Tab-separated table of C-alpha atoms in Angstrom:
chain	number	residue	atom	x	y	z
A	1304	MET	CA	93.401	132.867	115.648
A	1305	THR	CA	92.505	131.339	118.980
A	1306	ILE	CA	91.722	132.695	122.429
A	1307	THR	CA	94.736	132.801	124.704
A	1308	GLY	CA	95.147	133.689	128.330
A	1309	THR	CA	93.446	132.361	131.471
A	1310	GLY	CA	90.976	135.147	132.231
A	1311	THR	CA	92.733	136.602	135.260
A	1312	GLN	CA	93.583	140.262	135.624
A	1313	ALA	CA	97.197	139.502	135.106
A	1314	ASP	CA	96.599	137.126	132.246
A	1315	PRO	CA	93.292	138.171	130.448
A	1316	TRP	CA	91.787	136.220	127.723
A	1317	ILE	CA	92.998	137.684	124.457
A	1318	VAL	CA	90.312	137.799	121.796
A	1319	HIS	CA	90.544	138.744	118.105
A	1320	ASN	CA	87.039	138.599	116.507
A	1321	TYR	CA	83.276	138.396	117.087
A	1322	ASP	CA	83.170	134.699	117.602
A	1323	GLU	CA	85.865	134.786	120.236
A	1324	ILE	CA	84.262	137.696	122.102
A	1325	LYS	CA	80.924	135.756	122.095
A	1326	ASP	CA	82.665	132.582	123.298
A	1327	VAL	CA	84.352	134.390	126.209
A	1328	PHE	CA	81.261	136.331	127.266
A	1329	GLN	CA	78.891	133.375	127.098
A	1330	ASN	CA	80.991	130.352	127.906
A	1331	LYS	CA	84.163	131.239	129.810
A	1332	VAL	CA	83.266	133.985	132.250
A	1333	SER	CA	82.846	132.854	135.821
A	1334	SER	CA	83.302	134.171	139.256
A	1335	ASP	CA	86.979	133.337	139.188
A	1336	TYR	CA	87.770	134.357	135.542
A	1337	LEU	CA	86.747	137.871	134.867
A	1338	TYR	CA	89.016	139.641	132.412
A	1339	ALA	CA	89.205	139.856	128.560
A	1340	LYS	CA	91.146	142.073	126.224
A	1341	LEU	CA	90.829	142.777	122.470
A	1342	ALA	CA	94.055	142.356	120.590
A	1343	ASN	CA	93.203	144.227	117.348
A	1344	ASP	CA	90.633	146.306	115.470
A	1345	ILE	CA	87.512	144.553	114.113
A	1346	ASP	CA	85.913	145.599	110.816
A	1347	CYS	CA	82.647	143.651	110.576
A	1348	ASN	CA	82.533	144.456	106.815
A	1349	GLU	CA	85.204	141.727	106.527
A	1350	TYR	CA	82.646	139.123	107.576
A	1351	GLY	CA	80.676	139.550	104.397
A	1352	ASP	CA	77.859	141.604	103.002
A	1353	THR	CA	75.044	139.552	104.694
A	1354	TRP	CA	76.702	139.127	108.054
A	1355	GLU	CA	74.777	140.501	111.028
A	1356	TRP	CA	75.696	140.830	114.726
A	1357	GLU	CA	73.665	138.586	117.050
A	1358	THR	CA	73.274	139.387	120.808
A	1359	ILE	CA	76.178	138.668	123.027
A	1360	THR	CA	74.817	137.899	126.423
A	1361	LEU	CA	76.781	138.025	129.608
A	1362	ARG	CA	76.315	134.917	131.834
A	1363	ALA	CA	75.846	136.423	135.175
A	1364	ASN	CA	75.824	139.634	137.274
A	1365	TRP	CA	79.273	139.367	138.687
A	1366	VAL	CA	82.146	141.793	138.033
A	1367	PHE	CA	83.538	141.324	134.475
A	1368	GLU	CA	85.774	143.630	132.496
A	1369	PHE	CA	86.277	143.634	128.722
A	1370	ASP	CA	89.137	145.978	127.750
A	1371	LEU	CA	89.034	147.034	124.140
A	1372	GLY	CA	92.727	147.931	124.363
A	1373	GLY	CA	92.343	151.171	122.533
A	1374	HIS	CA	91.021	149.334	119.519
A	1375	THR	CA	87.920	149.867	117.372
A	1376	ILE	CA	85.037	147.640	116.534
A	1377	LYS	CA	83.262	149.142	113.541
A	1378	ASN	CA	80.769	148.752	110.663
A	1379	ILE	CA	78.280	146.663	112.733
A	1380	MET	CA	74.818	145.623	111.515
A	1381	ILE	CA	72.669	144.464	114.452
A	1382	LYS	CA	70.411	141.544	113.440
A	1383	GLY	CA	66.666	142.079	113.740
A	1384	GLY	CA	65.411	141.515	117.298
A	1385	ASN	CA	68.963	141.525	118.702
A	1386	SER	CA	71.334	143.968	120.385
A	1387	LEU	CA	75.105	144.346	120.637
A	1388	PHE	CA	75.250	143.186	124.262
A	1389	HIS	CA	72.654	141.952	126.816
A	1390	GLY	CA	74.116	142.965	130.150
A	1391	LYS	CA	73.129	141.589	133.521
A	1392	SER	CA	74.510	144.355	135.757
A	1393	THR	CA	76.505	147.569	135.665
A	1394	VAL	CA	79.354	145.702	137.342
A	1395	ASN	CA	79.953	144.301	133.867
A	1396	VAL	CA	82.364	146.846	132.265
A	1397	ILE	CA	83.430	147.421	128.573
A	1398	ARG	CA	86.177	150.059	128.450
A	1399	ASN	CA	88.910	151.820	126.581
A	1400	GLY	CA	88.045	151.871	122.860
A	1401	LYS	CA	85.682	152.745	120.060
A	1402	ILE	CA	82.401	151.161	118.786
A	1403	LEU	CA	81.692	152.960	115.486
A	1404	ASN	CA	79.239	152.892	112.579
A	1405	VAL	CA	76.558	150.786	114.361
A	1406	PHE	CA	73.463	150.163	112.233
A	1407	ASN	CA	70.526	147.727	112.718
A	1408	ASN	CA	68.018	145.689	110.807
A	1409	ASP	CA	65.031	146.355	113.066
A	1410	GLY	CA	67.239	145.482	115.988
A	1411	GLU	CA	66.063	145.660	119.677
A	1412	SER	CA	68.763	147.784	121.406
A	1413	VAL	CA	72.421	148.620	121.514
A	1414	ILE	CA	72.672	147.600	125.158
A	1415	ALA	CA	69.739	145.508	126.413
A	1416	GLY	CA	68.903	143.617	129.574
A	1417	ASN	CA	69.953	145.068	132.975
A	1418	GLY	CA	72.698	147.059	131.346
A	1419	LEU	CA	76.425	147.282	131.917
A	1420	THR	CA	79.044	150.131	132.314
A	1421	LEU	CA	80.644	151.748	129.375
A	1422	LYS	CA	83.855	153.509	130.409
A	1423	ASP	CA	86.192	155.582	128.230
A	1424	ILE	CA	84.200	154.522	125.093
A	1425	SER	CA	83.474	156.456	121.923
A	1426	MET	CA	80.405	155.424	119.837
A	1427	SER	CA	78.631	156.358	116.734
A	1428	ILE	CA	75.176	154.848	116.164
A	1429	ASN	CA	72.332	155.053	113.586
A	1430	GLY	CA	69.372	154.015	115.780
A	1431	THR	CA	66.747	154.221	112.987
A	1432	GLY	CA	64.592	151.085	113.361
A	1433	LEU	CA	65.494	150.208	116.951
A	1434	THR	CA	62.358	148.781	118.584
A	1435	ASN	CA	63.342	149.304	122.193
A	1436	TYR	CA	65.614	151.643	124.247
A	1437	ALA	CA	68.857	152.109	122.618
A	1438	PHE	CA	70.573	151.882	125.992
A	1439	ASN	CA	68.749	150.130	128.830
A	1440	TYR	CA	70.035	150.634	132.392
A	1441	THR	CA	73.494	151.507	130.969
A	1442	LYS	CA	76.149	153.368	132.974
A	1443	PHE	CA	78.228	155.905	131.012
A	1444	GLN	CA	81.517	157.081	132.377
A	1445	ASN	CA	83.821	159.366	130.325
A	1446	CYS	CA	82.086	158.432	127.116
A	1447	ALA	CA	81.371	160.244	123.800
A	1448	THR	CA	78.223	159.205	121.920
A	1449	TYR	CA	76.872	160.300	118.559
A	1450	PHE	CA	73.319	159.002	117.974
A	1451	LYS	CA	71.212	159.561	114.889
A	1452	SER	CA	67.643	158.469	114.132
A	1453	ASN	CA	65.205	159.401	111.438
A	1454	LYS	CA	62.365	158.660	113.851
A	1455	LEU	CA	62.466	157.393	117.391
A	1456	LEU	CA	60.368	154.324	118.141
A	1457	SER	CA	61.452	154.218	121.736
A	1458	PRO	CA	63.486	156.604	124.001
A	1459	PHE	CA	67.263	156.637	123.691
A	1460	TYR	CA	67.914	155.765	127.324
A	1461	ASN	CA	66.072	154.063	130.119
A	1462	HIS	CA	67.085	154.469	133.773
A	1463	ASN	CA	66.964	151.766	136.498
A	1464	THR	CA	64.979	153.575	139.195
A	1465	GLY	CA	66.775	153.810	142.538
A	1466	THR	CA	70.358	154.138	141.197
A	1467	SER	CA	72.347	157.326	140.834
A	1468	GLU	CA	75.327	158.662	138.915
A	1469	MET	CA	74.540	156.613	135.882
A	1470	VAL	CA	75.693	159.203	133.291
A	1471	LYS	CA	78.849	161.083	134.278
A	1472	ASN	CA	81.484	163.086	132.489
A	1473	SER	CA	80.077	162.203	129.104
A	1474	ASP	CA	79.278	163.971	125.863
A	1475	PHE	CA	76.192	163.305	123.666
A	1476	TYR	CA	75.425	164.599	120.163
A	1477	PHE	CA	71.926	163.843	118.774
A	1478	GLU	CA	70.469	164.121	115.269
A	1479	ILE	CA	66.804	163.134	115.585
A	1480	GLY	CA	64.542	163.786	112.668
A	1481	ASP	CA	61.299	162.968	114.470
A	1482	MET	CA	61.094	162.696	118.298
A	1483	ASN	CA	57.688	160.934	117.746
A	1484	TYR	CA	56.391	161.935	121.235
A	1485	LYS	CA	59.313	160.098	122.722
A	1486	ASN	CA	61.966	161.366	125.157
A	1487	LEU	CA	65.772	160.965	124.915
A	1488	PHE	CA	66.262	159.998	128.613
A	1489	HIS	CA	63.313	158.030	130.191
A	1490	ASN	CA	62.728	157.473	133.970
A	1491	VAL	CA	65.591	159.844	134.906
A	1492	SER	CA	63.947	161.688	137.843
A	1493	SER	CA	66.643	160.769	140.377
A	1494	VAL	CA	68.742	163.779	141.445
A	1495	GLY	CA	72.349	163.207	140.441
A	1496	LEU	CA	71.594	160.688	137.799
A	1497	ILE	CA	73.298	162.774	135.103
A	1498	ASP	CA	76.334	164.790	136.181
A	1499	ASN	CA	78.960	166.877	134.317
A	1500	CYS	CA	77.674	166.104	130.848
A	1501	ARG	CA	77.155	167.978	127.603
A	1502	PHE	CA	74.171	167.527	125.259
A	1503	ARG	CA	74.364	168.947	121.714
A	1504	GLY	CA	72.805	168.312	118.310
A	1505	LYS	CA	69.325	168.855	116.821
A	1506	ILE	CA	65.889	167.310	117.236
A	1507	GLY	CA	62.661	167.573	115.272
A	1508	GLY	CA	59.166	166.318	115.405
A	1509	ASN	CA	57.010	166.391	118.498
A	1510	LYS	CA	58.710	166.523	121.818
A	1511	ASP	CA	55.599	166.798	123.981
A	1512	ASN	CA	56.617	163.814	126.109
A	1513	GLY	CA	59.407	165.906	127.652
A	1514	TRP	CA	62.529	165.276	125.699
A	1515	LEU	CA	64.883	165.635	128.697
A	1516	HIS	CA	64.203	165.546	132.461
A	1517	TYR	CA	66.250	168.353	133.833
A	1518	TYR	CA	65.478	167.244	137.329
A	1519	ALA	CA	68.218	164.664	136.980
A	1520	VAL	CA	70.757	166.875	135.130
A	1521	ASN	CA	73.463	168.442	137.328
A	1522	ASN	CA	76.434	170.573	136.397
A	1523	SER	CA	75.822	170.067	132.729
A	1524	VAL	CA	75.449	171.979	129.434
A	1525	ILE	CA	72.318	171.664	127.206
A	1526	GLU	CA	72.731	172.959	123.728
A	1527	ILE	CA	70.359	170.940	121.602
A	1528	ASP	CA	68.657	172.792	118.799
A	1529	THR	CA	64.920	172.356	119.059
A	1530	THR	CA	63.907	175.130	116.621
A	1531	GLU	CA	62.409	172.631	114.156
A	1532	SER	CA	60.600	170.605	116.714
A	1533	THR	CA	56.978	170.961	117.940
A	1534	GLY	CA	55.224	170.488	121.249
A	1535	THR	CA	55.141	172.574	124.411
A	1536	THR	CA	55.216	170.209	127.326
A	1537	PRO	CA	57.982	171.397	129.621
A	1538	PRO	CA	60.490	168.900	131.111
A	1539	THR	CA	60.638	168.251	134.871
A	1540	MET	CA	63.108	170.538	136.582
A	1541	ASN	CA	64.688	170.950	139.998
A	1542	PRO	CA	65.942	174.410	141.202
A	1543	SER	CA	68.876	172.798	143.090
A	1544	GLN	CA	70.605	171.636	139.966
A	1545	ARG	CA	73.319	173.722	138.283
A	1546	THR	CA	72.962	173.435	134.565
A	1547	ILE	CA	73.122	175.880	131.715
A	1548	ILE	CA	70.889	175.866	128.608
A	1549	ASN	CA	71.243	177.739	125.350
A	1550	THR	CA	67.849	179.333	124.915
A	1551	ASP	CA	68.853	180.886	121.576
A	1552	ILE	CA	68.289	177.455	120.047
A	1553	CYS	CA	66.728	175.313	122.717
A	1554	SER	CA	63.098	176.100	123.489
A	1555	ALA	CA	61.932	175.893	127.133
A	1556	ASP	CA	58.653	176.950	128.566
A	1557	SER	CA	60.355	177.364	131.919
A	1558	VAL	CA	63.986	177.445	132.863
A	1559	GLN	CA	63.451	176.914	136.566
A	1560	GLY	CA	66.444	174.938	137.866
A	1561	VAL	CA	68.660	175.709	134.935
A	1562	THR	CA	70.360	178.933	133.857
A	1563	ALA	CA	69.270	180.391	130.508
A	1564	CYS	CA	72.214	181.604	128.374
A	1565	THR	CA	72.716	183.060	124.937
A	1566	THR	CA	75.058	181.415	122.497
A	1567	ALA	CA	77.627	184.079	123.246
A	1568	GLN	CA	77.265	183.628	127.019
A	1569	MET	CA	77.716	179.847	126.594
A	1570	ARG	CA	81.167	180.452	125.194
A	1571	ASP	CA	82.206	183.225	127.675
A	1572	ALA	CA	84.196	181.586	130.482
A	1573	ASP	CA	84.285	184.738	132.553
A	1574	TYR	CA	80.481	185.121	132.332
A	1575	LEU	CA	79.854	181.487	133.219
A	1576	ASN	CA	82.145	181.637	136.247
A	1577	SER	CA	80.393	184.830	137.333
A	1578	ILE	CA	77.026	183.082	137.506
A	1579	GLY	CA	78.510	180.141	139.466
A	1580	PHE	CA	78.991	177.666	136.624
A	1581	THR	CA	82.650	176.714	136.939
A	1582	VAL	CA	84.672	176.438	133.726
A	1583	VAL	CA	88.333	176.526	133.021
A	1584	LYS	CA	89.866	178.416	130.074
A	1585	VAL	CA	91.874	176.266	127.736
A	1586	GLY	CA	94.416	177.863	125.355
A	1587	GLU	CA	94.625	181.511	124.496
């Protein structure tokens, strides 16, 4: 197959495989040609047993949009020292699809560089072996992310200080065997950085570096099982933020700034509304 289209919004480049995606991102994008769209699913297993994904680097920090078209890119092995994408700015957008079964061979990151925006994206990632932040300066909008790691070598997420609303309306599920004194979200002290999100899953190992900075978490739900983790360092908190935490399973030395709930209360819409945490009943 070959790349078709002209790169305009009305006539985006149509790409079909890894090589065409890389060609568009690195050679064709300019300040006048900004749009690409995926035409089909990509199963990287079809490239062979030894094939590995090398970093696709965006050329510049201008607006660019890659529409996955509702399709899936799956079974990805990131090459050692590489990442899926090296972004230049959050004005670069990847949207509308799935990136599933991501593994790595001592890779660097999933999203490296100065980040980009993921919008309406579902992801599943095994981050065991990643040597740097899984997501660096990445903006999440309406995303669902499953992230697993036997042992963190670096935090899951790094925030670009001075920006806000980086993680919004998104769902995260973590399975971390050993936190290894790392945190999930690093440098996230800006108020409003994380808004209307849900954090679930289970973490183990030592979380003494403060596994989540509540200061930046607003209007969100924290239901991460920490019963098999160690460490007592409390996360930073801000009493102005409205967030609920399931203290049946999630240890916290202090819940200043967040509202402690039991498992039953977390699932009681009437109770949550009564304490000022707005929820809407769905179904019977």
